[in-house]
């Protein structure tokens, strides 16, 4: 199986509740390696750009406001099939639908405030990593 990289965000609801370490431990226990990480405060313009794919959705404004409400922790994760593996560890978007033991089932507050973001495909992973990190910051 191929070693792959994916992009992850510990979202504001989780940083606010001081859950960054617990979430990192769940990622690591799930077989992923954090090869880059930083805590940042997004601007509204950056949040709007990052989620521009959802610009026409009714929840877009709420989502962008949420993403700037507290600091976030952006990460690059590496592992075998990291994109899919991370989605499994995260659980379904809505915590009510997420499986037991997943990050969202364990920690998310709601469909919107769902604790973690993970890339959904190789193209978006590459784009999202490049948006937040310089190549020199990825230390595998
Ligand atoms: P995922 O983060 O699981 O890839 P999506 O890409 O569909 O899910 O949505 C991006 C984010 O937008 C979700 O993680 C969630 O925070 C928010 N979101 C999605 N759907 C809704 C909704 N119906 N109401 C409020 N927020 C939503």
Short mmCIF file of N, CA and C and ligand atoms in Angstrom, two decimals:
data_model
loop_
_atom_site.label_atom_id
_atom_site.label_comp_id
_atom_site.label_asym_id
_atom_site.label_seq_id
_atom_site.Cartn_x
_atom_site.Cartn_y
_atom_site.Cartn_z
N UNK A 1 0.84 -1.20 0.00
CA UNK A 1 0.00 0.00 0.00
C UNK A 1 0.87 1.25 0.00
N UNK A 2 0.37 2.29 -0.61
CA UNK A 2 1.17 3.51 -0.78
C UNK A 2 1.13 4.39 0.46
N UNK A 3 2.31 4.95 0.77
CA UNK A 3 2.37 5.98 1.81
C UNK A 3 1.77 7.25 1.22
N UNK A 4 0.86 7.85 1.96
CA UNK A 4 0.11 8.98 1.43
C UNK A 4 0.08 10.09 2.48
N UNK A 5 -0.19 11.32 2.00
CA UNK A 5 -0.31 12.45 2.93
C UNK A 5 -1.70 13.06 2.80
N UNK A 6 -2.21 13.55 3.92
CA UNK A 6 -3.50 14.23 3.90
C UNK A 6 -3.43 15.45 4.81
N UNK A 7 -4.40 16.32 4.63
CA UNK A 7 -4.45 17.56 5.41
C UNK A 7 -5.57 17.46 6.44
N UNK A 8 -5.31 17.99 7.61
CA UNK A 8 -6.25 17.88 8.73
C UNK A 8 -6.33 19.22 9.47
N UNK A 9 -7.50 19.51 10.01
CA UNK A 9 -7.64 20.68 10.89
C UNK A 9 -8.34 20.26 12.18
N UNK A 10 -7.73 20.58 13.32
CA UNK A 10 -8.46 20.51 14.60
C UNK A 10 -9.25 21.81 14.68
N UNK A 11 -10.57 21.69 14.64
CA UNK A 11 -11.45 22.84 14.45
C UNK A 11 -11.66 23.63 15.77
N UNK A 12 -12.24 24.84 15.65
CA UNK A 12 -12.37 25.72 16.82
C UNK A 12 -13.11 25.12 18.01
N UNK A 13 -14.14 24.33 17.78
CA UNK A 13 -14.85 23.77 18.95
C UNK A 13 -13.94 22.89 19.78
N UNK A 14 -12.97 22.24 19.10
CA UNK A 14 -12.04 21.34 19.79
C UNK A 14 -10.90 22.10 20.45
N UNK A 15 -10.33 23.10 19.76
CA UNK A 15 -9.23 23.85 20.40
C UNK A 15 -9.77 24.60 21.61
N UNK A 16 -11.02 25.10 21.50
CA UNK A 16 -11.62 25.86 22.60
C UNK A 16 -11.76 24.99 23.85
N UNK A 17 -12.06 23.70 23.65
CA UNK A 17 -12.26 22.79 24.78
C UNK A 17 -10.96 22.07 25.17
N UNK A 18 -9.83 22.54 24.60
CA UNK A 18 -8.51 22.00 24.95
C UNK A 18 -8.39 20.51 24.61
N UNK A 19 -8.92 20.13 23.44
CA UNK A 19 -8.93 18.73 23.03
C UNK A 19 -7.87 18.40 21.98
N UNK A 20 -6.98 19.35 21.68
CA UNK A 20 -6.01 19.12 20.61
C UNK A 20 -5.20 17.84 20.87
N UNK A 21 -4.70 17.70 22.07
CA UNK A 21 -3.86 16.53 22.39
C UNK A 21 -4.64 15.23 22.28
N UNK A 22 -5.86 15.22 22.78
CA UNK A 22 -6.67 13.99 22.71
C UNK A 22 -6.95 13.60 21.26
N UNK A 23 -7.20 14.61 20.43
CA UNK A 23 -7.48 14.33 19.01
C UNK A 23 -6.21 13.86 18.30
N UNK A 24 -5.07 14.49 18.60
CA UNK A 24 -3.81 14.03 18.02
C UNK A 24 -3.53 12.57 18.41
N UNK A 25 -3.82 12.23 19.65
CA UNK A 25 -3.59 10.85 20.10
C UNK A 25 -4.47 9.87 19.32
N UNK A 26 -5.71 10.26 19.02
CA UNK A 26 -6.59 9.37 18.25
C UNK A 26 -6.07 9.19 16.82
N UNK A 27 -5.51 10.26 16.25
CA UNK A 27 -4.92 10.15 14.90
C UNK A 27 -3.71 9.22 14.93
N UNK A 28 -2.86 9.41 15.94
CA UNK A 28 -1.64 8.58 16.04
C UNK A 28 -1.99 7.13 16.36
N UNK A 29 -2.93 6.94 17.27
CA UNK A 29 -3.34 5.57 17.60
C UNK A 29 -3.95 4.87 16.39
N UNK A 30 -4.52 5.67 15.48
CA UNK A 30 -5.12 5.12 14.26
C UNK A 30 -4.10 4.83 13.17
N UNK A 31 -2.83 5.08 13.45
CA UNK A 31 -1.78 4.71 12.50
C UNK A 31 -1.24 5.85 11.65
N UNK A 32 -1.67 7.08 11.95
CA UNK A 32 -1.18 8.22 11.16
C UNK A 32 -0.08 8.95 11.92
N UNK A 33 0.84 9.53 11.16
CA UNK A 33 1.98 10.27 11.72
C UNK A 33 1.78 11.75 11.41
N UNK A 34 1.89 12.60 12.44
CA UNK A 34 1.76 14.05 12.24
C UNK A 34 3.12 14.56 11.79
N UNK A 35 3.25 14.90 10.50
CA UNK A 35 4.57 15.30 9.98
C UNK A 35 4.71 16.82 9.84
N UNK A 36 3.63 17.55 10.13
CA UNK A 36 3.68 19.02 10.21
C UNK A 36 2.47 19.46 11.01
N UNK A 37 2.65 20.54 11.77
CA UNK A 37 1.53 20.99 12.60
C UNK A 37 1.78 22.43 13.06
N UNK A 38 0.73 23.26 13.02
CA UNK A 38 0.84 24.60 13.63
C UNK A 38 -0.54 25.10 14.03
N UNK A 39 -0.53 25.92 15.08
CA UNK A 39 -1.77 26.52 15.59
C UNK A 39 -1.84 27.93 15.01
N UNK A 40 -2.96 28.24 14.35
CA UNK A 40 -3.10 29.54 13.69
C UNK A 40 -4.50 30.09 13.93
N UNK A 41 -4.63 31.38 13.68
CA UNK A 41 -5.95 32.03 13.71
C UNK A 41 -6.30 32.41 12.28
N UNK A 42 -7.31 31.78 11.71
CA UNK A 42 -7.72 32.10 10.34
C UNK A 42 -8.39 33.47 10.29
N UNK A 43 -8.20 34.19 9.18
CA UNK A 43 -9.02 35.38 8.92
C UNK A 43 -10.29 34.91 8.21
N UNK A 44 -11.30 35.78 8.19
CA UNK A 44 -12.54 35.42 7.52
C UNK A 44 -12.28 35.17 6.02
N UNK A 45 -11.44 35.99 5.42
CA UNK A 45 -11.13 35.81 3.99
C UNK A 45 -10.49 34.45 3.74
N UNK A 46 -9.59 34.03 4.64
CA UNK A 46 -8.94 32.71 4.48
C UNK A 46 -9.96 31.57 4.64
N UNK A 47 -10.86 31.71 5.61
CA UNK A 47 -11.87 30.67 5.82
C UNK A 47 -12.79 30.58 4.59
N UNK A 48 -13.16 31.72 4.04
CA UNK A 48 -14.04 31.75 2.86
C UNK A 48 -13.34 31.11 1.67
N UNK A 49 -12.05 31.38 1.53
CA UNK A 49 -11.27 30.79 0.43
C UNK A 49 -11.15 29.26 0.61
N UNK A 50 -10.83 28.86 1.83
CA UNK A 50 -10.65 27.43 2.09
C UNK A 50 -11.92 26.64 1.80
N UNK A 51 -13.07 27.20 2.17
CA UNK A 51 -14.35 26.49 1.99
C UNK A 51 -15.12 27.00 0.78
N UNK A 52 -14.42 27.58 -0.20
CA UNK A 52 -15.11 28.17 -1.35
C UNK A 52 -15.96 27.15 -2.12
N UNK A 53 -15.59 25.87 -2.04
CA UNK A 53 -16.40 24.83 -2.70
C UNK A 53 -17.82 24.80 -2.15
N UNK A 54 -17.99 25.28 -0.92
CA UNK A 54 -19.33 25.28 -0.29
C UNK A 54 -20.01 26.65 -0.36
N UNK A 55 -19.48 27.56 -1.18
CA UNK A 55 -19.96 28.95 -1.17
C UNK A 55 -21.46 29.09 -1.42
N UNK A 56 -22.03 28.18 -2.19
CA UNK A 56 -23.46 28.29 -2.50
C UNK A 56 -24.34 27.57 -1.48
N UNK A 57 -23.73 26.88 -0.53
CA UNK A 57 -24.53 26.10 0.43
C UNK A 57 -25.08 27.02 1.52
N UNK A 58 -26.26 26.68 2.05
CA UNK A 58 -26.88 27.55 3.06
C UNK A 58 -26.06 27.71 4.34
N UNK A 59 -25.21 26.75 4.63
CA UNK A 59 -24.44 26.80 5.88
C UNK A 59 -23.08 27.49 5.71
N UNK A 60 -22.79 28.03 4.52
CA UNK A 60 -21.45 28.58 4.24
C UNK A 60 -21.05 29.70 5.21
N UNK A 61 -21.94 30.67 5.41
CA UNK A 61 -21.59 31.80 6.29
C UNK A 61 -21.36 31.32 7.72
N UNK A 62 -22.25 30.45 8.17
CA UNK A 62 -22.14 29.89 9.53
C UNK A 62 -20.82 29.12 9.68
N UNK A 63 -20.47 28.36 8.65
CA UNK A 63 -19.24 27.57 8.68
C UNK A 63 -18.01 28.48 8.75
N UNK A 64 -17.99 29.51 7.93
CA UNK A 64 -16.83 30.42 7.91
C UNK A 64 -16.71 31.19 9.23
N UNK A 65 -17.83 31.64 9.77
CA UNK A 65 -17.81 32.34 11.07
C UNK A 65 -17.27 31.40 12.15
N UNK A 66 -17.72 30.18 12.12
CA UNK A 66 -17.26 29.18 13.10
C UNK A 66 -15.75 28.97 12.99
N UNK A 67 -15.24 28.89 11.77
CA UNK A 67 -13.82 28.58 11.59
C UNK A 67 -12.88 29.69 12.03
N UNK A 68 -13.43 30.90 12.20
CA UNK A 68 -12.60 32.01 12.70
C UNK A 68 -12.90 32.34 14.17
N UNK A 69 -13.75 31.55 14.79
CA UNK A 69 -14.22 31.88 16.14
C UNK A 69 -13.17 31.60 17.23
N UNK A 70 -12.21 30.76 16.93
CA UNK A 70 -11.13 30.39 17.85
C UNK A 70 -9.95 29.97 16.97
N UNK A 71 -8.77 29.82 17.55
CA UNK A 71 -7.65 29.28 16.76
C UNK A 71 -7.96 27.86 16.26
N UNK A 72 -7.24 27.47 15.21
CA UNK A 72 -7.31 26.09 14.72
C UNK A 72 -5.89 25.51 14.72
N UNK A 73 -5.81 24.19 14.62
CA UNK A 73 -4.51 23.54 14.47
C UNK A 73 -4.52 22.82 13.13
N UNK A 74 -3.65 23.28 12.22
CA UNK A 74 -3.57 22.65 10.90
C UNK A 74 -2.44 21.63 10.92
N UNK A 75 -2.67 20.52 10.20
CA UNK A 75 -1.73 19.39 10.28
C UNK A 75 -1.57 18.72 8.92
N UNK A 76 -0.43 18.11 8.72
CA UNK A 76 -0.26 17.16 7.62
C UNK A 76 -0.04 15.79 8.24
N UNK A 77 -0.83 14.83 7.80
CA UNK A 77 -0.77 13.47 8.33
C UNK A 77 -0.23 12.55 7.25
N UNK A 78 0.59 11.60 7.65
CA UNK A 78 1.18 10.65 6.70
C UNK A 78 0.92 9.23 7.18
N UNK A 79 0.65 8.36 6.22
CA UNK A 79 0.45 6.96 6.56
C UNK A 79 -0.04 6.20 5.34
N UNK A 80 -0.23 4.91 5.51
CA UNK A 80 -0.76 4.11 4.40
C UNK A 80 -2.22 4.49 4.18
N UNK A 81 -2.54 4.81 2.94
CA UNK A 81 -3.91 5.24 2.59
C UNK A 81 -4.40 6.32 3.55
N UNK A 82 -3.56 7.31 3.80
CA UNK A 82 -3.83 8.30 4.86
C UNK A 82 -5.16 9.05 4.66
N UNK A 83 -5.53 9.32 3.41
CA UNK A 83 -6.75 10.10 3.18
C UNK A 83 -7.97 9.31 3.68
N UNK A 84 -8.08 8.09 3.23
CA UNK A 84 -9.22 7.25 3.64
C UNK A 84 -9.13 6.88 5.12
N UNK A 85 -7.93 6.56 5.56
CA UNK A 85 -7.75 6.17 6.97
C UNK A 85 -8.17 7.32 7.89
N UNK A 86 -7.77 8.54 7.51
CA UNK A 86 -8.13 9.69 8.34
C UNK A 86 -9.64 9.88 8.37
N UNK A 87 -10.30 9.70 7.23
CA UNK A 87 -11.76 9.85 7.19
C UNK A 87 -12.42 8.81 8.11
N UNK A 88 -11.82 7.62 8.17
CA UNK A 88 -12.37 6.58 9.07
C UNK A 88 -12.20 6.99 10.53
N UNK A 89 -11.02 7.52 10.86
CA UNK A 89 -10.74 7.91 12.25
C UNK A 89 -11.62 9.09 12.65
N UNK A 90 -11.87 10.01 11.69
CA UNK A 90 -12.73 11.17 11.95
C UNK A 90 -14.17 10.75 12.21
N UNK A 91 -14.69 9.86 11.38
CA UNK A 91 -16.11 9.49 11.44
C UNK A 91 -16.95 10.38 10.55
N UNK A 92 -18.23 10.05 10.45
CA UNK A 92 -19.15 10.76 9.55
C UNK A 92 -19.24 12.24 9.92
N UNK A 93 -19.57 13.07 8.92
CA UNK A 93 -19.66 14.52 9.10
C UNK A 93 -20.57 14.88 10.28
N UNK A 94 -21.72 14.23 10.32
CA UNK A 94 -22.65 14.46 11.42
C UNK A 94 -22.33 13.48 12.56
N UNK A 95 -21.97 13.98 13.74
CA UNK A 95 -21.58 13.06 14.82
C UNK A 95 -22.68 12.06 15.18
N UNK A 96 -23.93 12.43 14.89
CA UNK A 96 -25.03 11.51 15.19
C UNK A 96 -24.94 10.25 14.33
N UNK A 97 -24.28 10.38 13.16
CA UNK A 97 -24.14 9.23 12.25
C UNK A 97 -22.79 8.55 12.38
N UNK A 98 -21.88 9.12 13.17
CA UNK A 98 -20.51 8.61 13.24
C UNK A 98 -20.44 7.35 14.10
N UNK A 99 -19.50 6.47 13.73
CA UNK A 99 -19.33 5.22 14.48
C UNK A 99 -18.66 5.48 15.83
N UNK A 100 -18.96 4.60 16.76
CA UNK A 100 -18.33 4.64 18.09
C UNK A 100 -16.81 4.61 17.94
N UNK A 101 -16.14 5.39 18.75
CA UNK A 101 -14.68 5.38 18.75
C UNK A 101 -14.07 6.37 17.79
N UNK A 102 -14.88 6.97 16.91
CA UNK A 102 -14.34 7.97 15.99
C UNK A 102 -14.21 9.32 16.71
N UNK A 103 -13.41 10.20 16.12
CA UNK A 103 -13.20 11.52 16.73
C UNK A 103 -14.52 12.28 16.83
N UNK A 104 -15.28 12.26 15.74
CA UNK A 104 -16.52 13.05 15.76
C UNK A 104 -17.55 12.46 16.71
N UNK A 105 -17.64 11.13 16.78
CA UNK A 105 -18.59 10.53 17.73
C UNK A 105 -18.19 10.88 19.17
N UNK A 106 -16.89 10.87 19.42
CA UNK A 106 -16.38 11.08 20.78
C UNK A 106 -16.42 12.55 21.18
N UNK A 107 -16.09 13.45 20.25
CA UNK A 107 -15.85 14.84 20.65
C UNK A 107 -16.74 15.90 19.99
N UNK A 108 -17.33 15.62 18.82
CA UNK A 108 -18.03 16.69 18.10
C UNK A 108 -19.28 17.13 18.85
N UNK A 109 -19.62 18.42 18.65
CA UNK A 109 -20.79 18.99 19.32
C UNK A 109 -22.03 18.95 18.45
N UNK A 110 -21.82 19.03 17.12
CA UNK A 110 -22.95 19.11 16.19
C UNK A 110 -22.44 18.88 14.78
N UNK A 111 -23.37 18.88 13.83
CA UNK A 111 -23.00 18.74 12.41
C UNK A 111 -22.02 19.83 11.98
N UNK A 112 -22.23 21.04 12.42
CA UNK A 112 -21.33 22.14 12.06
C UNK A 112 -20.07 22.13 12.89
N UNK A 113 -20.22 22.03 14.21
CA UNK A 113 -19.08 22.07 15.13
C UNK A 113 -18.60 20.64 15.37
N UNK A 114 -17.93 20.10 14.33
CA UNK A 114 -17.62 18.67 14.35
C UNK A 114 -16.14 18.36 14.51
N UNK A 115 -15.42 19.26 15.14
CA UNK A 115 -14.10 19.00 15.75
C UNK A 115 -12.93 18.81 14.79
N UNK A 116 -13.16 18.29 13.59
CA UNK A 116 -12.01 17.98 12.73
C UNK A 116 -12.38 18.04 11.26
N UNK A 117 -11.43 18.48 10.47
CA UNK A 117 -11.53 18.44 9.01
C UNK A 117 -10.49 17.48 8.48
N UNK A 118 -10.82 16.75 7.41
CA UNK A 118 -9.84 15.93 6.72
C UNK A 118 -10.10 15.96 5.23
N UNK A 119 -9.04 16.04 4.43
CA UNK A 119 -9.19 16.07 2.97
C UNK A 119 -9.97 14.85 2.49
N UNK A 120 -10.69 15.04 1.37
CA UNK A 120 -11.54 13.94 0.88
C UNK A 120 -10.98 13.23 -0.36
N UNK A 121 -9.88 13.73 -0.93
CA UNK A 121 -9.33 13.12 -2.15
C UNK A 121 -7.88 13.58 -2.33
N UNK A 122 -7.10 12.86 -3.15
CA UNK A 122 -5.69 13.23 -3.34
C UNK A 122 -5.50 14.65 -3.85
N UNK A 123 -6.36 15.09 -4.78
CA UNK A 123 -6.20 16.44 -5.34
C UNK A 123 -6.45 17.51 -4.27
N UNK A 124 -7.50 17.33 -3.48
CA UNK A 124 -7.80 18.33 -2.44
C UNK A 124 -6.74 18.27 -1.35
N UNK A 125 -6.24 17.08 -1.04
CA UNK A 125 -5.18 16.97 -0.03
C UNK A 125 -3.97 17.78 -0.45
N UNK A 126 -3.55 17.62 -1.70
CA UNK A 126 -2.37 18.35 -2.19
C UNK A 126 -2.61 19.86 -2.16
N UNK A 127 -3.80 20.27 -2.59
CA UNK A 127 -4.13 21.71 -2.60
C UNK A 127 -4.14 22.28 -1.19
N UNK A 128 -4.78 21.55 -0.28
CA UNK A 128 -4.94 22.05 1.09
C UNK A 128 -3.60 22.09 1.82
N UNK A 129 -2.76 21.09 1.61
CA UNK A 129 -1.42 21.09 2.22
C UNK A 129 -0.64 22.31 1.72
N UNK A 130 -0.69 22.54 0.41
CA UNK A 130 0.08 23.65 -0.18
C UNK A 130 -0.45 25.01 0.26
N UNK A 131 -1.74 25.08 0.60
CA UNK A 131 -2.34 26.35 1.04
C UNK A 131 -1.79 26.75 2.41
N UNK A 132 -1.51 25.78 3.27
CA UNK A 132 -1.13 26.08 4.65
C UNK A 132 0.35 25.85 4.97
N UNK A 133 1.05 25.04 4.18
CA UNK A 133 2.42 24.67 4.53
C UNK A 133 3.37 24.84 3.36
N UNK A 134 4.60 25.29 3.67
CA UNK A 134 5.68 25.26 2.70
C UNK A 134 6.31 23.87 2.73
N UNK A 135 6.89 23.46 1.64
CA UNK A 135 7.47 22.13 1.55
C UNK A 135 8.47 21.83 2.66
N UNK A 136 9.24 22.85 3.04
CA UNK A 136 10.27 22.68 4.07
C UNK A 136 9.67 22.35 5.44
N UNK A 137 8.39 22.66 5.63
CA UNK A 137 7.74 22.42 6.93
C UNK A 137 7.24 20.98 7.07
N UNK A 138 7.27 20.22 6.01
CA UNK A 138 6.80 18.83 6.06
C UNK A 138 8.01 17.94 6.35
N UNK A 139 8.01 17.35 7.54
CA UNK A 139 9.17 16.57 7.96
C UNK A 139 8.71 15.15 8.25
N UNK A 140 8.78 14.31 7.23
CA UNK A 140 8.24 12.94 7.34
C UNK A 140 9.24 12.00 7.97
P1 LIG B 1 -16.59 16.83 5.78
O1 LIG B 1 -15.97 17.87 6.71
O2 LIG B 1 -16.99 15.58 6.53
O3 LIG B 1 -15.74 16.55 4.56
P2 LIG B 1 -18.36 18.48 4.12
O4 LIG B 1 -17.20 18.74 3.19
O5 LIG B 1 -19.66 18.02 3.52
O6 LIG B 1 -17.99 17.44 5.27
O7 LIG B 1 -18.70 19.83 4.91
C1 LIG B 1 -17.68 20.66 5.38
C2 LIG B 1 -18.02 21.12 6.77
O8 LIG B 1 -19.16 21.99 6.69
C3 LIG B 1 -18.46 20.02 7.75
O9 LIG B 1 -17.36 19.36 8.34
C4 LIG B 1 -19.27 20.81 8.75
O10 LIG B 1 -18.42 21.49 9.68
C5 LIG B 1 -19.96 21.84 7.86
N1 LIG B 1 -21.30 21.39 7.44
C6 LIG B 1 -21.60 20.47 6.50
N2 LIG B 1 -22.93 20.33 6.35
C7 LIG B 1 -23.50 21.20 7.22
C8 LIG B 1 -24.86 21.57 7.54
N3 LIG B 1 -25.89 20.98 6.92
N4 LIG B 1 -25.05 22.50 8.50
C9 LIG B 1 -24.01 23.12 9.10
N5 LIG B 1 -22.71 22.85 8.83
C10 LIG B 1 -22.45 21.90 7.92
#
